[in-house]
Each structure stands twice: as structure tokens, then as C-alpha cells.
Short mmCIF file of C-alpha atoms and ligand atoms in Angstrom, two decimals:
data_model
loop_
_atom_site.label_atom_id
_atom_site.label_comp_id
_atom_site.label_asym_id
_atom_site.label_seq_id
_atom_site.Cartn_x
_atom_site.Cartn_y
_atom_site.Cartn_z
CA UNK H 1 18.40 -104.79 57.11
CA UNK H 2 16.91 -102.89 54.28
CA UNK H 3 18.49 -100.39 51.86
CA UNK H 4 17.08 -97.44 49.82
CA UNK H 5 18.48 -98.38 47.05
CA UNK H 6 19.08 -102.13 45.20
CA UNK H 7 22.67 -102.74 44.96
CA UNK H 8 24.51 -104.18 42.93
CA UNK H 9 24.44 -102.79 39.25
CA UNK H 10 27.33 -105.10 37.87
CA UNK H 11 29.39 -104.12 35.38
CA UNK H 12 28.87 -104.38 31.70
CA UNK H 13 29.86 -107.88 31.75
CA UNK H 14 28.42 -108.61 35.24
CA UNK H 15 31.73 -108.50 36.89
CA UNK H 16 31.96 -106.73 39.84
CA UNK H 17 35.50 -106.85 40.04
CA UNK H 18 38.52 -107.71 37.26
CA UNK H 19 42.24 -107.17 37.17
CA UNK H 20 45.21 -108.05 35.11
CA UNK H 21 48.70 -108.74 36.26
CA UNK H 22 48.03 -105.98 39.52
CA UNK H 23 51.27 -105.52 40.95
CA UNK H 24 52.41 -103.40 44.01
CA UNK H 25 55.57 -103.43 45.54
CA UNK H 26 57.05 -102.12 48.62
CA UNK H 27 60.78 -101.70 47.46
CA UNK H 28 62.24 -104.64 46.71
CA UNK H 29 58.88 -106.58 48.33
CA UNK H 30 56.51 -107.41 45.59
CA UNK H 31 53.32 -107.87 48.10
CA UNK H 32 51.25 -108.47 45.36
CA UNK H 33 52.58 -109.78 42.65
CA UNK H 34 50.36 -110.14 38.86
CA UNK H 35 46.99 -110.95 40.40
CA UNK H 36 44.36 -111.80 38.41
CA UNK H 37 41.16 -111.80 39.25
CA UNK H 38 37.52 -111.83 38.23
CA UNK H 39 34.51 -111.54 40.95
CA UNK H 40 30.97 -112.47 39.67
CA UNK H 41 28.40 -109.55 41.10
CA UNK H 42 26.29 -109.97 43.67
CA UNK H 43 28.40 -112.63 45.25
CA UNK H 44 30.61 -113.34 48.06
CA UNK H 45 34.07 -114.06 46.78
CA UNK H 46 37.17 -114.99 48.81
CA UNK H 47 40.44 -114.34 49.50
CA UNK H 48 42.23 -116.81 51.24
CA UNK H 49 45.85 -116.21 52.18
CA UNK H 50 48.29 -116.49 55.22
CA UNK H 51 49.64 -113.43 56.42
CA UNK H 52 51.45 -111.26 53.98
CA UNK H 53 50.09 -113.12 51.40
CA UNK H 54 48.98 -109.83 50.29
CA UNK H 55 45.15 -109.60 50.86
CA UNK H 56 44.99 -106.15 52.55
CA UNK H 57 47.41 -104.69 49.51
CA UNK H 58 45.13 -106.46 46.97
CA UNK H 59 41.85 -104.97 48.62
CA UNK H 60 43.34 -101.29 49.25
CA UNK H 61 44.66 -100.92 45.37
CA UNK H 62 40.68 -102.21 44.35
CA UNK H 63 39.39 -99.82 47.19
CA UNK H 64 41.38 -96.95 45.54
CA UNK H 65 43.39 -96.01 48.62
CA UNK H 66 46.47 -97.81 47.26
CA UNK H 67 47.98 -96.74 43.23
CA UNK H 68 48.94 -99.77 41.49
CA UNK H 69 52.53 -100.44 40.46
CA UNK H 70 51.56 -102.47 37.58
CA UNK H 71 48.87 -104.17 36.15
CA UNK H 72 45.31 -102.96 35.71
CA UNK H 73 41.92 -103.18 37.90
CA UNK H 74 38.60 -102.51 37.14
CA UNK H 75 35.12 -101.95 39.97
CA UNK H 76 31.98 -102.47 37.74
CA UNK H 77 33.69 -101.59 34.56
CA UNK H 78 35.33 -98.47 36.13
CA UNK H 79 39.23 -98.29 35.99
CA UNK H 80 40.92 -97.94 39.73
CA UNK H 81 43.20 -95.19 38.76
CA UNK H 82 41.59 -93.37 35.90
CA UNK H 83 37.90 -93.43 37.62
CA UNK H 84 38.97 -93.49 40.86
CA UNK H 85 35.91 -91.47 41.54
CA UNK H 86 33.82 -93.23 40.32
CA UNK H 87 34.97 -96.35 41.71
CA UNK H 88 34.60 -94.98 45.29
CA UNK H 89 30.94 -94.05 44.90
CA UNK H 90 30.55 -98.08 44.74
CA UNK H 91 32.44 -99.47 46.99
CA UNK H 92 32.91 -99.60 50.57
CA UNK H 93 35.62 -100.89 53.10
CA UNK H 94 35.65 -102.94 56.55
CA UNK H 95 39.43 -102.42 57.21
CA UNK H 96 41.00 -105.46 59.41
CA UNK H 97 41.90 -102.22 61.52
CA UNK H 98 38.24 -100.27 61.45
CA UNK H 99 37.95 -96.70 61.57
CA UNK H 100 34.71 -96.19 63.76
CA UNK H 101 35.52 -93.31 66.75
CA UNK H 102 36.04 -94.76 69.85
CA UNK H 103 34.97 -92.07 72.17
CA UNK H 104 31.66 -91.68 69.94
CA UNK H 105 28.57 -94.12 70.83
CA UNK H 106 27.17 -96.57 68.73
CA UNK H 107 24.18 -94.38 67.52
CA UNK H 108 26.60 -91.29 67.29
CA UNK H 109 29.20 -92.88 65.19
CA UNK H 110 26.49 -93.93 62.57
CA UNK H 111 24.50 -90.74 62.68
CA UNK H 112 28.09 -89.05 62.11
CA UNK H 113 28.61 -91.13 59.25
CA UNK H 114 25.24 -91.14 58.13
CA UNK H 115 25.63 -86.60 58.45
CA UNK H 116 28.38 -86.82 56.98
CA UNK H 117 27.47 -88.79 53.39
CA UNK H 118 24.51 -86.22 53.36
CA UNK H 119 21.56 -87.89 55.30
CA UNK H 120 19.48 -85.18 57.07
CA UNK H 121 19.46 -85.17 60.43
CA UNK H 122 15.85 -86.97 61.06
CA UNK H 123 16.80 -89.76 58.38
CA UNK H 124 20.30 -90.65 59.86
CA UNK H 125 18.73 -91.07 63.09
CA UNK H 126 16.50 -93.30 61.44
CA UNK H 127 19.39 -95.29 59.38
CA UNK H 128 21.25 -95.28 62.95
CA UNK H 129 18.61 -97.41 64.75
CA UNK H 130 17.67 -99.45 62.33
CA UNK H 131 21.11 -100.68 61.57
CA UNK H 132 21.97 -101.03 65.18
CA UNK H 133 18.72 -102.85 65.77
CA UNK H 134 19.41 -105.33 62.97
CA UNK H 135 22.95 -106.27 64.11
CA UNK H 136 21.95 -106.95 67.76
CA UNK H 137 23.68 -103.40 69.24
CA UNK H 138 20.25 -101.55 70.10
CA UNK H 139 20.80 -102.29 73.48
CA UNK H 140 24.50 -100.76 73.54
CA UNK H 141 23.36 -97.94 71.19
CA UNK H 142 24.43 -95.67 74.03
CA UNK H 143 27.55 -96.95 75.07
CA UNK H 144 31.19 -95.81 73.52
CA UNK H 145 32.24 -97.91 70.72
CA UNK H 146 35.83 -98.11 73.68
CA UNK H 147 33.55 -100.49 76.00
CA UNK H 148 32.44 -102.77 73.27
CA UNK H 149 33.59 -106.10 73.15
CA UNK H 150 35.74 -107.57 69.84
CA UNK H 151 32.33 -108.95 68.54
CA UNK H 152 30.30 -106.03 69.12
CA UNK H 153 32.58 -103.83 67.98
CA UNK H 154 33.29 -105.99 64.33
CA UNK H 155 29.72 -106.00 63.56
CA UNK H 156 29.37 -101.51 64.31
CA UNK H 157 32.66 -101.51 61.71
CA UNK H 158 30.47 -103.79 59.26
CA UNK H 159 26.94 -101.53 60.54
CA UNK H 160 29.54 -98.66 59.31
CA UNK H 161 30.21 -99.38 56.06
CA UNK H 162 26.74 -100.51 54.85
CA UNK H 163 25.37 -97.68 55.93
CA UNK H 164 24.77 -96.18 52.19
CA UNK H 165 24.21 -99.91 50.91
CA UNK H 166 27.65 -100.09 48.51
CA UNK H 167 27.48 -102.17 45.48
CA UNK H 168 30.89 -103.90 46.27
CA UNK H 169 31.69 -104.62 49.96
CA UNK H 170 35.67 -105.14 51.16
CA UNK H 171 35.34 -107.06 54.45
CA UNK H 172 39.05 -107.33 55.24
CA UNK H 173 39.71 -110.35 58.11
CA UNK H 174 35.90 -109.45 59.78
CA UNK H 175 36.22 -112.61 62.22
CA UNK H 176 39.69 -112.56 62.78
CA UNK H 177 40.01 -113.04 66.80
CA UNK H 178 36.54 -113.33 67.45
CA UNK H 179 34.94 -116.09 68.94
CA UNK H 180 32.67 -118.55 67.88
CA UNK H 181 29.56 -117.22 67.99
CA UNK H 182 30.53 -113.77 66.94
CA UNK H 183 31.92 -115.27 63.86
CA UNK H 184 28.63 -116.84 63.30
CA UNK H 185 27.00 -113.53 64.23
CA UNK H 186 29.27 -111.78 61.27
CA UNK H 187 28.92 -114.43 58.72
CA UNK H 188 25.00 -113.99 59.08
CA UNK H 189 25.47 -110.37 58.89
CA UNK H 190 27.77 -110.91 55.62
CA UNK H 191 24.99 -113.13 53.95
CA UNK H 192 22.00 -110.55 55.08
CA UNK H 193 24.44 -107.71 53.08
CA UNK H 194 24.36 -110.07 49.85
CA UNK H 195 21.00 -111.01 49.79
CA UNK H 196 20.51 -106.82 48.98
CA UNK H 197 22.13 -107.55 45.98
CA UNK H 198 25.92 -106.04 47.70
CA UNK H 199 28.82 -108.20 46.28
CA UNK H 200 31.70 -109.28 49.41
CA UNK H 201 34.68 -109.00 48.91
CA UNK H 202 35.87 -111.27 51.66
CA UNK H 203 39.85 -111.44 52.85
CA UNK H 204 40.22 -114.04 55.44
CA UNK H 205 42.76 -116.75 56.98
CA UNK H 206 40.46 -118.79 58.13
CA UNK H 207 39.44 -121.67 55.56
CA UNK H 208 35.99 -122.73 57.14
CA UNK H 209 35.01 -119.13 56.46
CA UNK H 210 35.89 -119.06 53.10
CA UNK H 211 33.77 -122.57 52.94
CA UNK H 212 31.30 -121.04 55.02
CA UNK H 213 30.47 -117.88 52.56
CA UNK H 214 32.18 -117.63 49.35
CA UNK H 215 31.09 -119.16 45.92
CA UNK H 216 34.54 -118.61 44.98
CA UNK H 217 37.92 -118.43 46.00
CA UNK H 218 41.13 -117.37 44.97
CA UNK H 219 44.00 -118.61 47.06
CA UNK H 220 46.43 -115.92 47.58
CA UNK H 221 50.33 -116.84 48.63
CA UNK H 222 53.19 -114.48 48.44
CA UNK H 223 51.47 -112.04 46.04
CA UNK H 224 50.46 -114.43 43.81
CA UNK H 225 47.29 -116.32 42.67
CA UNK H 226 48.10 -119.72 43.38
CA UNK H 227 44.61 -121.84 42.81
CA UNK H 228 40.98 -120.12 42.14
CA UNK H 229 37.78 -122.26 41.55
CA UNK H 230 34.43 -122.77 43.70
CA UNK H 231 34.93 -125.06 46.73
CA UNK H 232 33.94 -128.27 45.14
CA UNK H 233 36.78 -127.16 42.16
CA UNK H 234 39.27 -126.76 44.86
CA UNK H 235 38.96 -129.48 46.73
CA UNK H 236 38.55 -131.75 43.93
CA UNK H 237 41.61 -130.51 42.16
CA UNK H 238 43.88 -132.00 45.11
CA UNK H 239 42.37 -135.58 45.54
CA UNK H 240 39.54 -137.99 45.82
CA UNK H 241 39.07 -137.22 49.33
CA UNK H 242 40.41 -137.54 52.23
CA UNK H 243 40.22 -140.00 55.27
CA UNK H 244 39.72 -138.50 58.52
CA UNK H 245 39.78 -140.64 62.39
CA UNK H 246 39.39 -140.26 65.91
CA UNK H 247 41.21 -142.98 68.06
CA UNK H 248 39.34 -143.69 71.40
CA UNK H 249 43.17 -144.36 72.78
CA UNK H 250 45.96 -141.60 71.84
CA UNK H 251 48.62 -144.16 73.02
CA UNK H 252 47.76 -146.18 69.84
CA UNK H 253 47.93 -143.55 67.21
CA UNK H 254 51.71 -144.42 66.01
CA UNK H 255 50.50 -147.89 65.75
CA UNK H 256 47.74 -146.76 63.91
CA UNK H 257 49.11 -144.10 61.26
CA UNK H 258 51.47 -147.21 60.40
CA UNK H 259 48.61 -149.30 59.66
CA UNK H 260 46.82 -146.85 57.89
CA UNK H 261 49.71 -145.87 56.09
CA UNK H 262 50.03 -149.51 54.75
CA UNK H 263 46.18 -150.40 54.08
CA UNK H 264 45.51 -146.83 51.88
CA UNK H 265 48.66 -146.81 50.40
CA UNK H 266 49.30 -143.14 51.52
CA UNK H 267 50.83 -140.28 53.56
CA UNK H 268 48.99 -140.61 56.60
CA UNK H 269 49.47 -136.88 58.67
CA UNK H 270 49.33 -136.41 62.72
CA UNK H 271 46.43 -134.09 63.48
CA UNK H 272 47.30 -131.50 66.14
CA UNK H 273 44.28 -133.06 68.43
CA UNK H 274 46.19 -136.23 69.70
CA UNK H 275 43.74 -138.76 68.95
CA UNK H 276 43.43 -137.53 65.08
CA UNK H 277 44.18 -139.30 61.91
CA UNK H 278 44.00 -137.86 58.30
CA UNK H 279 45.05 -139.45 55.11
CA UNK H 280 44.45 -138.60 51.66
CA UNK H 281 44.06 -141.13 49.44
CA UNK H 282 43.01 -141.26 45.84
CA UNK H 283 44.30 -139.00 42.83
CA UNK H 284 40.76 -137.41 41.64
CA UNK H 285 40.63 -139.37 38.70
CA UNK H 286 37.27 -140.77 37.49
CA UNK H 287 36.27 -144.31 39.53
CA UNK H 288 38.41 -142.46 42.48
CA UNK H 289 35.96 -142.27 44.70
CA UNK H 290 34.72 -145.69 44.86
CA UNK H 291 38.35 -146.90 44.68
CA UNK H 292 38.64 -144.63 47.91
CA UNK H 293 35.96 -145.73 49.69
CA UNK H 294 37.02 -149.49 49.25
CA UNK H 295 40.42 -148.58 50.65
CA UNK H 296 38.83 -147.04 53.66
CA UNK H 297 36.68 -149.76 54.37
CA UNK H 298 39.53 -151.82 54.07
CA UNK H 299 42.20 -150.01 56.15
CA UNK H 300 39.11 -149.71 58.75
CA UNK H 301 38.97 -153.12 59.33
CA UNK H 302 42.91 -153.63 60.08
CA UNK H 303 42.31 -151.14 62.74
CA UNK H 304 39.80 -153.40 64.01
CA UNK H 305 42.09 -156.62 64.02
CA UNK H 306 44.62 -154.71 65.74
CA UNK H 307 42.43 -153.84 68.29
CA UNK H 308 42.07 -150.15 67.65
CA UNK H 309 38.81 -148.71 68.94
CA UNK H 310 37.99 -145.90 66.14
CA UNK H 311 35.79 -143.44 67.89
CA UNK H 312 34.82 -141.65 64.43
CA UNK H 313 35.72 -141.97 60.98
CA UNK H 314 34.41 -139.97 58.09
CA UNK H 315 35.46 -139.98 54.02
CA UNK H 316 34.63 -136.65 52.87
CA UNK H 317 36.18 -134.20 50.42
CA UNK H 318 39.73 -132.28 51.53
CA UNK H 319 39.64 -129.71 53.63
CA UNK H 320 40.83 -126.06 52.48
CA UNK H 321 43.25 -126.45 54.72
CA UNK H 322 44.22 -129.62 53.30
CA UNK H 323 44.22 -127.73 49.64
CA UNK H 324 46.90 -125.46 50.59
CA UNK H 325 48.91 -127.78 52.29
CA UNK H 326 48.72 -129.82 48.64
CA UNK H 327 49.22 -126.72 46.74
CA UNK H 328 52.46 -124.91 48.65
CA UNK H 329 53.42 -127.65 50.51
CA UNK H 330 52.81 -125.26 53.91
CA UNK H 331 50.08 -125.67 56.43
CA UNK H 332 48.06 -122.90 56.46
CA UNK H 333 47.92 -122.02 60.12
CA UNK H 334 45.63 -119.19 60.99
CA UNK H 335 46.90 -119.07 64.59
CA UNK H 336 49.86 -117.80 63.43
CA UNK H 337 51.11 -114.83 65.63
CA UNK H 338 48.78 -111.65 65.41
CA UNK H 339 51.61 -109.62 66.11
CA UNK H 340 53.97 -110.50 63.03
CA UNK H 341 51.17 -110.01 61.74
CA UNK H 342 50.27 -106.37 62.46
CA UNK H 343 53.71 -105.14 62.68
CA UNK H 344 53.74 -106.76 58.87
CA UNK H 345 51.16 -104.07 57.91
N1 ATP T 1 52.71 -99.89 53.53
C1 ATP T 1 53.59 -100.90 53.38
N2 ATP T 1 54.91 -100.66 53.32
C2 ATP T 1 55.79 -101.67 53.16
N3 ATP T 1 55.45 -102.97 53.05
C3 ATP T 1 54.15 -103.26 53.13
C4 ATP T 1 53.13 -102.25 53.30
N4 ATP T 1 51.92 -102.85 53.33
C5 ATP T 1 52.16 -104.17 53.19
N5 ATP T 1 53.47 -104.43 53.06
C6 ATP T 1 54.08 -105.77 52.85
O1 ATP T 1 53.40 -106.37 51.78
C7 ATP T 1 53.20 -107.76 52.01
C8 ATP T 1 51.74 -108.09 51.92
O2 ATP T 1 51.06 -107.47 53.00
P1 ATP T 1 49.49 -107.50 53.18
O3 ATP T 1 49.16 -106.62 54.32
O4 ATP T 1 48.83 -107.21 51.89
O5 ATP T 1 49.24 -109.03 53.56
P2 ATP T 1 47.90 -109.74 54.07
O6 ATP T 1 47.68 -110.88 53.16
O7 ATP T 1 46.81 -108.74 54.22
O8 ATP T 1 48.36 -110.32 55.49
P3 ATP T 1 47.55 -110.43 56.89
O9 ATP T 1 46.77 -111.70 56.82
O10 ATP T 1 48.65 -110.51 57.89
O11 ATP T 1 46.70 -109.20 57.04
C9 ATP T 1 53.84 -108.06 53.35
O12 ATP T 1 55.13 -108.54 53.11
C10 ATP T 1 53.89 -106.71 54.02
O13 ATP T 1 54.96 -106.63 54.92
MG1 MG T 2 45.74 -108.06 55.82
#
């Protein structure tokens, strides 16, 4: 991908992005509820929230399509509300529900777009193929968006809203329901887009993404900030790490969370995959790791004298997942049902 212009002029203190106690409520619903926030230019930064944490509220009051209720919010320096204008001229915005015309085709959606922010007609034909080259849709260029598949279709949205390179990106859920190798297809996409200097907003569920692309994250529950820091900040602040196993034998996993249990002196959790094991053990304190590692050698070789055939083990740092769970007490599931979901919006 290439872009006429570098993006990314940052704002006078090279924040992209800052706000202060941002409120919006829905009647009696405060959806979001005194975030503050500060996004680094020319950076991915992420969002990371169950649904109706208030993500897509967040991202439509910073987009300017939402007033705030409370609070303030600034885009490069420019105030949401009072240079709302000039706000818009910067930013651009992959809804979780994309706005691309069905009926149009790939190349006539873009060239539309492309028309319509004042390309001629030569150079938006121009924009057109190169942008559907680069994201893998040249060969589809003629088809309607309607006979797309979910992957295809996420990555025209993103094609869409980079078409006049923006200096601050909202990708709102981009993977959500795709599968695997579409994800992977939209996360390369998403680190192509910052590498031009665009900073990402990114909104997601899905805690491997957030590990995946952003140098920061704010986690996001019921309308509130609840933990921000890079990955490593995150993770560290809940524990030393965290003890993960695979049983060859599923019929011995009771057996074996009790023995665990015992030999790391912790909560020792039921994975949903039947053979899976994960404990946390240590407090983050200095020495912790070591002290961890000991203790996991150690409960390791009970499992052996009981007879338990460990298929893997690993000591790593917490999961996200494992960072909400310490921080709200709540799993974050991100199979949770899509149509709560959407009826929530
Ligand atoms: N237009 C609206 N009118 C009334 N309530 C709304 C509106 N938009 C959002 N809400 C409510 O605000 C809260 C936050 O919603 P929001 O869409 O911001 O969550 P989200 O974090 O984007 O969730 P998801 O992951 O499901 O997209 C929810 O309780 C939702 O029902
Ligand atoms: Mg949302």
C-alpha cells in the first residue's frame, strides 16, 4: 500500500488521541462512563472490552458521530465537539457494521468513494486497483461486495477507509467472526496501515489480537477504564506467571488439579479443553519468578510420581485473558452470543 501523503502529524504533544472523564449515557445507562485515555501517534492502541463494555460508544464520540455527555476529547490537539471539523478531516472509521454498498463491486465502491472525496476520475481508478491489489481482492474486483465472503468483505471495509490515508484509524471489532486466516490477513493489513505513519485505533474482544497488534491497551468494562499499560505492564501487574498443562489422559485431570493445587500452593482453574491445566502462581514481586519456576518444577515432578503423563507444560507470563479474569473477577469470553450483542447496539 502506498499513500500520497505521510500520515500521521501528531498532535502538539504527539498524542493522537486524549480525553478526560468522557461520559455518554443512554438514559439511565452510563455506556461509557469517565474514560480516560491517551494514544501515542503513530501506534496501534487497544481497546479491549466484552460486549457493552462500551468500545463502539467510546470510538463514535472520538469519531465525532456521537456528542459527549460529559467529559472532554481531543484528535491531534483538536477538540471533538468544538473542531469537530477539523477532527473529521483526520480520522477515519471501520464500523463493526461497515458501510460499503452491497450491490456496488469492489472497484465501484472504491472509485465511488474515491469520486466522492474529490479524486478525478483517472486517479480513483488508479487508487481503486491499487488498494484492491494490495489486500488480495484484484481478482474479485468485479464481483458485488453481496457475494463476498466475511473475510473478503472486512478487508474492502478496511480498503474503504484508507482510501485518503487518515492520520487516526478506528478499526471497530475488524476480525470479529472471521476465521483464522482472515484474521491474520487483517492484522497484516492493520500493521501495513501503521507502518504509513496511520495511528489504529483498535476495539476488539479478542485478547490475542490485542497481544497480537497493540503497544498499548486500555481494558474497558462497563464504561470504565479498568487497567491500561503495554502488554508486559499488564500481565505483570496480575502475577509472576502462570502455569499452563496438557494431560495425555483427561480421566486424570481432577487428580491432577488436586495435586497441583497442593505442590504451587494455588488456585488451580479447569481449562475448557478437557485435558488443560492452568495455575497462577507467584505475586509479581521481585525473586517471583525464580520462586515460580522452582514451584513448577516441583509440582511437575508429583505429577510424575503419581503417574500423570504431562503431554506439555509451559511457565510463561498470564494471558490477557487471564488479566481480566484477575482484574473483574469475570472471564472474558469472546464467544459470547453475537446476537446480545448486536441487538445491544
Ligand atoms: N444508541 C444507543 N442507545 C441506547 N443504548 C445504547 C446505544 N448505543 C449503545 N448503547 C448501550 O451502551 C452500552 C455500551 O455499548 P457499546 O456498543 O459501546 O459496547 P461495545 O463495547 O462496543 O460492545 P460490543 O463488543 O458488543 O460491540 C451498552 O449497554 C449498550 O446497550
Ligand atoms: Mg461495539
Amino acid at each position: 500500500m502506498s499513500s500520497k501523503q505521510p500520515g500521521g502529524h501528531p498532535g502538539p504533544d504527539g498524542l493522537a488521541i486524549e480525553t478526560a472523564g468522557l461520559v455518554k449515557t443512554f438514559g439511565e445507562n452510563r455506556a461509557v462512563d469517565g474514560v480516560d485515555l491517551t494514544v501515542p501517534a503513530g501506534t496501534v492502541y487497544g481497546l479491549l472490552g466484552p460486549n457493552g463494555a462500551g468500545k463502539t460508544t467510546t470510538v463514535k464520540m472520538l469519531a465525532t458521530l456521537l456528542r459527549p455527555d460529559g467529559g472532554e476529547a481531543h484528535v491531534f490537539g483538536h477538540d471533538v465537539v468544538r473542531e469537530a471539523d477539523a477532527v473529521r478531516t483526520r480520522v477515519s472509521l471501520t464500523g463493526q457494521y461497515a458501510s460499503v454498498d452491497e450491490d456496488l463491486t469492489g472497484t465501484e465502491n472504491l472509485v465511488l468513494l474515491a469520486r466522492l472525496t474529490g479524486h478525478g476520475k483517472k486517479a480513483s481508478y488508479a487508487r481503486a486497483e491499487q488498494l484492491l491489489t494490495a489486500f488480495g481482492l484484484a481478482e474479485a474486483a468485479g464481483r458485488q461486495v453481496k457475494n463476498y465472503s466475511g473475510g473478503m468483505r472486512r478487508r474492502i471495509d478496511i480498503a474503504a477507509s484508507i482510501l485518503n490515508t487518515p492520520d487516526l484509524l478506528f478499526l471497530d471489532e475488524p476480525t470479529t467472526g472471521l476465521d483464522p486466516r482472515s484474521r491474520n490477513q487483517v492484522w497484516d493489513i492493520v500493521r501495513a496501515v501503521v507502518a504509513q505513519g496511520t495511528t489504529v485505533l483498535l476495539t476488539t474482544q479478542y485478547l490475542d489480537e490485542a497481544d497480537q497488534l497493540a503497544a498499548r491497551i486500555a481494558v474497558i468494562d462497563k464504561g470504565r477504564v479498568i487497567a491500561e499499560g503495554t502488554k508486559g505492564e499488564l500481565k505483570a501487574s496480575v502475577g509472576a506467571g502462570s502455569v499452563h498443562v496438557r494431560l495425555r489422559d483427561a480421566a486424570r485431570r481432577e487428580e491432577a488439579a488436586r495435586l497441583l493445587g497442593l505442590a504451587l500452593a494455588a488456585q488451580v482453574q479447569l481449562e475448557p479443553d478437557p485435558v488443560a491445566l492452568t495455575a497462577r502462581v507467584g505475586d509479581g514481586g521481585r525473586g517471583a519468578e525464580e520462586a515460580a519456576a522452582e514451584k513448577a518444577s516441583r509440582a511437575l515432578a508429583e505429577l510424575a510420581r503419581a503417574g500423570i503423563v504431562v503431554d506439555n507444560f509451559s511457565l510463561g507470563q498470564p494471558s490477557l485473558d487471564e488479566v481480566f479474569l484477575a482484574l473483574t473477577d469475570q472471564p472474558l469470553d469472546p464467544h459470547q452470543d453475537r446476537e446480545e450483542a448486536e441487538a445491544a447496539l
